[in-house]
């Protein structure tokens, strides 16, 4: 599609990512078949969905002549880790402003997982305890970089703006092509949602192809359901305007708010069951913050008869965070 081809893009991801069958998990859930789109295998720095977004964001950063990337996230942000890796690959400096907000975390949360990798990729990490402190730190970093003659490219949380969402418009085309080649009807995609750029990109990408695909997005982020719905509407409006896609052609998107548990980054029993079931049935790793809760949603919906054969789980990555949840995910005895 024209808007995709015309956009500057950095080659960061291994594409296409595999589309695999999960026959043993399907059988356990009473589904005739179940597939996984392996966006945990995008390749860069541990993989995940942010790499597709970063191809377009880094493309634009380069086109603007930036030398430094700056972005935001939680302490265990996969987006921050993939941005740090993308900066290393693109030869750019990287500043991460991480907000320490998750309650009741264990010691590994502040030392291991994504945070350990951010340091390995050479990012400058600033940890703050509020959004106000993040805004102040951001201003200081930009001023210092500019004083040093370096142009800063600021990437929003989750890489979720119209430029980043192009990565998932592209993924919608990629997935359609794979399903067509396998003669697989593309009817339902289940995935996790936080900043909703992935969801908005997918929905716009299917609409651009006039394909009606049901998308089930499991809220893993926002206790206030209305707020997530508003965020999604805004992201969707941005990307449909950017592409010139008719908003009316967007297919059915179901936001599910019943698998978040006690909040963002807080483990739930259903998440743990989903991570274990998937690991033991398929040798496939999920994560405790995003894909574990999304799979908990898929499992509950399959058991309730709300999903049919041929459903596709979009695996958005996040596996490094497993190691920041040693106590929550380790042996119980
Ligand atoms: C960021 C992230 C998501 C959510 O993607 P959004 O576009 O922010 O909604 C899902 N899964 C993982 C592993 C992520 O890191």
PDB file of C-alpha atoms in Angstrom, residues 27-195:
ATOM      1  CA  UNK A  27      -6.804 -29.971  21.670  1.00  0.00           C
ATOM      2  CA  UNK A  28      -6.599 -29.026  25.357  1.00  0.00           C
ATOM      3  CA  UNK A  29      -8.981 -26.116  24.721  1.00  0.00           C
ATOM      4  CA  UNK A  30     -11.391 -28.088  22.551  1.00  0.00           C
ATOM      5  CA  UNK A  31     -10.625 -25.986  19.468  1.00  0.00           C
ATOM      6  CA  UNK A  32     -10.273 -27.756  16.098  1.00  0.00           C
ATOM      7  CA  UNK A  33      -7.141 -25.683  15.427  1.00  0.00           C
ATOM      8  CA  UNK A  34      -5.259 -22.713  16.834  1.00  0.00           C
ATOM      9  CA  UNK A  35      -2.386 -20.677  15.371  1.00  0.00           C
ATOM     10  CA  UNK A  36       0.254 -18.332  16.716  1.00  0.00           C
ATOM     11  CA  UNK A  37       1.775 -15.422  14.791  1.00  0.00           C
ATOM     12  CA  UNK A  38       5.299 -15.280  16.197  1.00  0.00           C
ATOM     13  CA  UNK A  39       6.017 -11.574  16.629  1.00  0.00           C
ATOM     14  CA  UNK A  40       8.112 -12.596  19.614  1.00  0.00           C
ATOM     15  CA  UNK A  41      10.538 -13.646  16.855  1.00  0.00           C
ATOM     16  CA  UNK A  42      11.145 -10.236  15.240  1.00  0.00           C
ATOM     17  CA  UNK A  43      14.797 -10.865  16.028  1.00  0.00           C
ATOM     18  CA  UNK A  44      16.138  -7.564  17.314  1.00  0.00           C
ATOM     19  CA  UNK A  45      17.432  -7.577  20.888  1.00  0.00           C
ATOM     20  CA  UNK A  46      15.108 -10.271  22.196  1.00  0.00           C
ATOM     21  CA  UNK A  47      12.224  -9.586  19.806  1.00  0.00           C
ATOM     22  CA  UNK A  48       8.667  -8.350  20.249  1.00  0.00           C
ATOM     23  CA  UNK A  49       6.012  -6.146  18.675  1.00  0.00           C
ATOM     24  CA  UNK A  50       7.827  -2.816  19.190  1.00  0.00           C
ATOM     25  CA  UNK A  51      10.436  -3.760  16.591  1.00  0.00           C
ATOM     26  CA  UNK A  52       7.890  -3.465  13.758  1.00  0.00           C
ATOM     27  CA  UNK A  53       6.901   0.007  15.007  1.00  0.00           C
ATOM     28  CA  UNK A  54      10.539   1.009  15.433  1.00  0.00           C
ATOM     29  CA  UNK A  55      11.294   0.241  11.776  1.00  0.00           C
ATOM     30  CA  UNK A  56       9.141   3.244  10.838  1.00  0.00           C
ATOM     31  CA  UNK A  57      10.007   5.395  13.874  1.00  0.00           C
ATOM     32  CA  UNK A  58      13.769   4.995  13.365  1.00  0.00           C
ATOM     33  CA  UNK A  59      13.198   5.554   9.640  1.00  0.00           C
ATOM     34  CA  UNK A  60      11.630   8.920  10.438  1.00  0.00           C
ATOM     35  CA  UNK A  61      14.299   9.743  13.049  1.00  0.00           C
ATOM     36  CA  UNK A  62      17.009   9.217  10.418  1.00  0.00           C
ATOM     37  CA  UNK A  63      15.086  11.236   7.831  1.00  0.00           C
ATOM     38  CA  UNK A  64      14.982  14.114  10.345  1.00  0.00           C
ATOM     39  CA  UNK A  65      18.718  13.812  10.979  1.00  0.00           C
ATOM     40  CA  UNK A  66      18.391  12.803  14.641  1.00  0.00           C
ATOM     41  CA  UNK A  67      21.360  11.425  16.562  1.00  0.00           C
ATOM     42  CA  UNK A  68      19.508  10.445  19.743  1.00  0.00           C
ATOM     43  CA  UNK A  69      16.346   8.454  20.483  1.00  0.00           C
ATOM     44  CA  UNK A  70      14.385   9.217  23.648  1.00  0.00           C
ATOM     45  CA  UNK A  71      11.484   7.149  24.900  1.00  0.00           C
ATOM     46  CA  UNK A  72       9.468   6.173  27.986  1.00  0.00           C
ATOM     47  CA  UNK A  73       8.059   3.138  29.741  1.00  0.00           C
ATOM     48  CA  UNK A  74       7.693   1.148  32.917  1.00  0.00           C
ATOM     49  CA  UNK A  75      10.810  -0.266  34.595  1.00  0.00           C
ATOM     50  CA  UNK A  76      10.284  -3.566  32.742  1.00  0.00           C
ATOM     51  CA  UNK A  77       9.239  -1.958  29.451  1.00  0.00           C
ATOM     52  CA  UNK A  78       9.741  -4.200  26.410  1.00  0.00           C
ATOM     53  CA  UNK A  79       9.347  -1.102  24.270  1.00  0.00           C
ATOM     54  CA  UNK A  80      12.252   0.628  26.044  1.00  0.00           C
ATOM     55  CA  UNK A  81      14.443  -2.475  25.631  1.00  0.00           C
ATOM     56  CA  UNK A  82      13.661  -2.791  21.911  1.00  0.00           C
ATOM     57  CA  UNK A  83      14.254   0.955  21.426  1.00  0.00           C
ATOM     58  CA  UNK A  84      17.664   0.596  23.104  1.00  0.00           C
ATOM     59  CA  UNK A  85      18.501  -2.282  20.758  1.00  0.00           C
ATOM     60  CA  UNK A  86      17.216  -0.367  17.711  1.00  0.00           C
ATOM     61  CA  UNK A  87      19.365   2.634  18.633  1.00  0.00           C
ATOM     62  CA  UNK A  88      22.422   0.380  18.911  1.00  0.00           C
ATOM     63  CA  UNK A  89      21.677  -1.174  15.505  1.00  0.00           C
ATOM     64  CA  UNK A  90      21.073   2.234  13.907  1.00  0.00           C
ATOM     65  CA  UNK A  91      24.156   3.832  15.471  1.00  0.00           C
ATOM     66  CA  UNK A  92      22.117   6.315  17.520  1.00  0.00           C
ATOM     67  CA  UNK A  93      22.348   7.284  21.185  1.00  0.00           C
ATOM     68  CA  UNK A  94      19.426   6.283  23.401  1.00  0.00           C
ATOM     69  CA  UNK A  95      17.863   7.780  26.536  1.00  0.00           C
ATOM     70  CA  UNK A  96      15.163   5.900  28.430  1.00  0.00           C
ATOM     71  CA  UNK A  97      12.987   7.605  31.046  1.00  0.00           C
ATOM     72  CA  UNK A  98      11.442   4.781  33.061  1.00  0.00           C
ATOM     73  CA  UNK A  99       8.640   5.328  35.555  1.00  0.00           C
ATOM     74  CA  UNK A 100       8.734   3.055  38.586  1.00  0.00           C
ATOM     75  CA  UNK A 101       4.986   2.564  39.137  1.00  0.00           C
ATOM     76  CA  UNK A 102       4.241  -1.156  39.545  1.00  0.00           C
ATOM     77  CA  UNK A 103       3.334  -1.929  43.177  1.00  0.00           C
ATOM     78  CA  UNK A 104       4.285  -5.043  45.174  1.00  0.00           C
ATOM     79  CA  UNK A 105       7.123  -6.021  42.863  1.00  0.00           C
ATOM     80  CA  UNK A 106       9.867  -8.414  43.868  1.00  0.00           C
ATOM     81  CA  UNK A 107      13.618  -7.581  43.964  1.00  0.00           C
ATOM     82  CA  UNK A 108      14.259  -9.067  40.480  1.00  0.00           C
ATOM     83  CA  UNK A 109      11.839  -6.490  39.015  1.00  0.00           C
ATOM     84  CA  UNK A 110      14.286  -3.655  39.648  1.00  0.00           C
ATOM     85  CA  UNK A 111      17.455  -5.477  38.556  1.00  0.00           C
ATOM     86  CA  UNK A 112      16.769  -8.205  35.964  1.00  0.00           C
ATOM     87  CA  UNK A 113      14.750  -8.783  32.793  1.00  0.00           C
ATOM     88  CA  UNK A 114      14.389  -5.862  30.391  1.00  0.00           C
ATOM     89  CA  UNK A 115      16.196  -3.408  32.669  1.00  0.00           C
ATOM     90  CA  UNK A 116      19.344  -5.534  32.612  1.00  0.00           C
ATOM     91  CA  UNK A 117      19.151  -5.607  28.807  1.00  0.00           C
ATOM     92  CA  UNK A 118      18.642  -1.801  28.538  1.00  0.00           C
ATOM     93  CA  UNK A 119      22.074  -1.402  30.144  1.00  0.00           C
ATOM     94  CA  UNK A 120      23.659  -4.053  27.899  1.00  0.00           C
ATOM     95  CA  UNK A 121      22.426  -2.154  24.818  1.00  0.00           C
ATOM     96  CA  UNK A 122      24.191   0.946  26.155  1.00  0.00           C
ATOM     97  CA  UNK A 123      21.112   3.097  26.829  1.00  0.00           C
ATOM     98  CA  UNK A 124      21.223   5.941  29.362  1.00  0.00           C
ATOM     99  CA  UNK A 125      18.537   5.010  31.887  1.00  0.00           C
ATOM    100  CA  UNK A 126      16.798   7.591  34.096  1.00  0.00           C
ATOM    101  CA  UNK A 127      14.394   6.139  36.674  1.00  0.00           C
ATOM    102  CA  UNK A 128      11.673   8.408  38.087  1.00  0.00           C
ATOM    103  CA  UNK A 129       8.663   7.841  40.346  1.00  0.00           C
ATOM    104  CA  UNK A 130       5.929   9.967  38.737  1.00  0.00           C
ATOM    105  CA  UNK A 131       4.746  11.283  35.376  1.00  0.00           C
ATOM    106  CA  UNK A 132       5.618  14.824  36.510  1.00  0.00           C
ATOM    107  CA  UNK A 133       9.190  13.739  37.277  1.00  0.00           C
ATOM    108  CA  UNK A 134       9.330  12.023  33.869  1.00  0.00           C
ATOM    109  CA  UNK A 135       8.324  15.275  32.136  1.00  0.00           C
ATOM    110  CA  UNK A 136      11.028  17.181  34.005  1.00  0.00           C
ATOM    111  CA  UNK A 137      13.710  14.555  33.252  1.00  0.00           C
ATOM    112  CA  UNK A 138      12.683  14.585  29.583  1.00  0.00           C
ATOM    113  CA  UNK A 139      13.065  18.359  29.352  1.00  0.00           C
ATOM    114  CA  UNK A 140      16.522  18.186  30.929  1.00  0.00           C
ATOM    115  CA  UNK A 141      17.721  15.424  28.610  1.00  0.00           C
ATOM    116  CA  UNK A 142      16.508  17.243  25.493  1.00  0.00           C
ATOM    117  CA  UNK A 143      18.183  20.476  26.607  1.00  0.00           C
ATOM    118  CA  UNK A 144      21.473  18.688  27.348  1.00  0.00           C
ATOM    119  CA  UNK A 145      21.435  16.848  24.002  1.00  0.00           C
ATOM    120  CA  UNK A 146      20.653  20.040  22.087  1.00  0.00           C
ATOM    121  CA  UNK A 147      23.398  21.893  23.952  1.00  0.00           C
ATOM    122  CA  UNK A 148      25.754  19.172  22.724  1.00  0.00           C
ATOM    123  CA  UNK A 149      24.549  19.752  19.133  1.00  0.00           C
ATOM    124  CA  UNK A 150      22.525  16.531  18.926  1.00  0.00           C
ATOM    125  CA  UNK A 151      18.995  16.384  17.562  1.00  0.00           C
ATOM    126  CA  UNK A 152      16.618  14.254  19.656  1.00  0.00           C
ATOM    127  CA  UNK A 153      13.802  12.134  18.205  1.00  0.00           C
ATOM    128  CA  UNK A 154      11.138  11.557  20.862  1.00  0.00           C
ATOM    129  CA  UNK A 155       9.166   8.308  20.645  1.00  0.00           C
ATOM    130  CA  UNK A 156       5.903   8.159  22.640  1.00  0.00           C
ATOM    131  CA  UNK A 157       5.232   5.394  25.185  1.00  0.00           C
ATOM    132  CA  UNK A 158       4.821   2.070  23.387  1.00  0.00           C
ATOM    133  CA  UNK A 159       5.816   3.666  20.059  1.00  0.00           C
ATOM    134  CA  UNK A 160       2.107   4.219  19.537  1.00  0.00           C
ATOM    135  CA  UNK A 161       1.484   7.054  17.114  1.00  0.00           C
ATOM    136  CA  UNK A 162       0.530   6.948  13.431  1.00  0.00           C
ATOM    137  CA  UNK A 163       4.148   6.327  12.381  1.00  0.00           C
ATOM    138  CA  UNK A 164       4.661   3.411  14.791  1.00  0.00           C
ATOM    139  CA  UNK A 165       1.263   1.897  13.971  1.00  0.00           C
ATOM    140  CA  UNK A 166       2.413   1.532  10.335  1.00  0.00           C
ATOM    141  CA  UNK A 167       4.361  -1.489  11.590  1.00  0.00           C
ATOM    142  CA  UNK A 168       1.084  -3.253  12.349  1.00  0.00           C
ATOM    143  CA  UNK A 169      -0.626  -2.077   9.176  1.00  0.00           C
ATOM    144  CA  UNK A 170       2.222  -3.914   7.461  1.00  0.00           C
ATOM    145  CA  UNK A 171       1.755  -6.935   9.759  1.00  0.00           C
ATOM    146  CA  UNK A 172      -1.933  -7.126   8.756  1.00  0.00           C
ATOM    147  CA  UNK A 173      -0.854  -7.456   5.114  1.00  0.00           C
ATOM    148  CA  UNK A 174       1.819 -10.013   6.032  1.00  0.00           C
ATOM    149  CA  UNK A 175      -0.641 -12.140   8.026  1.00  0.00           C
ATOM    150  CA  UNK A 176      -3.251 -12.012   5.244  1.00  0.00           C
ATOM    151  CA  UNK A 177      -0.659 -13.239   2.747  1.00  0.00           C
ATOM    152  CA  UNK A 178       0.379 -16.111   5.032  1.00  0.00           C
ATOM    153  CA  UNK A 179      -3.222 -17.201   5.631  1.00  0.00           C
ATOM    154  CA  UNK A 180      -3.980 -17.089   1.914  1.00  0.00           C
ATOM    155  CA  UNK A 181      -0.889 -19.189   1.140  1.00  0.00           C
ATOM    156  CA  UNK A 182      -2.007 -21.811   3.715  1.00  0.00           C
ATOM    157  CA  UNK A 183      -5.629 -21.632   2.569  1.00  0.00           C
ATOM    158  CA  UNK A 184      -6.517 -20.656   6.127  1.00  0.00           C
ATOM    159  CA  UNK A 185      -9.572 -18.451   6.700  1.00  0.00           C
ATOM    160  CA  UNK A 186      -8.436 -15.342   8.593  1.00  0.00           C
ATOM    161  CA  UNK A 187     -11.419 -14.661  10.860  1.00  0.00           C
ATOM    162  CA  UNK A 188     -10.244 -13.978  14.449  1.00  0.00           C
ATOM    163  CA  UNK A 189      -7.053 -12.524  15.950  1.00  0.00           C
ATOM    164  CA  UNK A 190      -6.505 -12.400  19.737  1.00  0.00           C
ATOM    165  CA  UNK A 191      -3.831 -10.125  21.213  1.00  0.00           C
ATOM    166  CA  UNK A 192      -2.824  -7.969  24.196  1.00  0.00           C
ATOM    167  CA  UNK A 193      -3.401  -4.193  24.281  1.00  0.00           C
ATOM    168  CA  UNK A 194      -1.782  -1.439  26.327  1.00  0.00           C
ATOM    169  CA  UNK A 195      -0.986   1.716  24.348  1.00  0.00           C
TER     170      UNK A 195
END
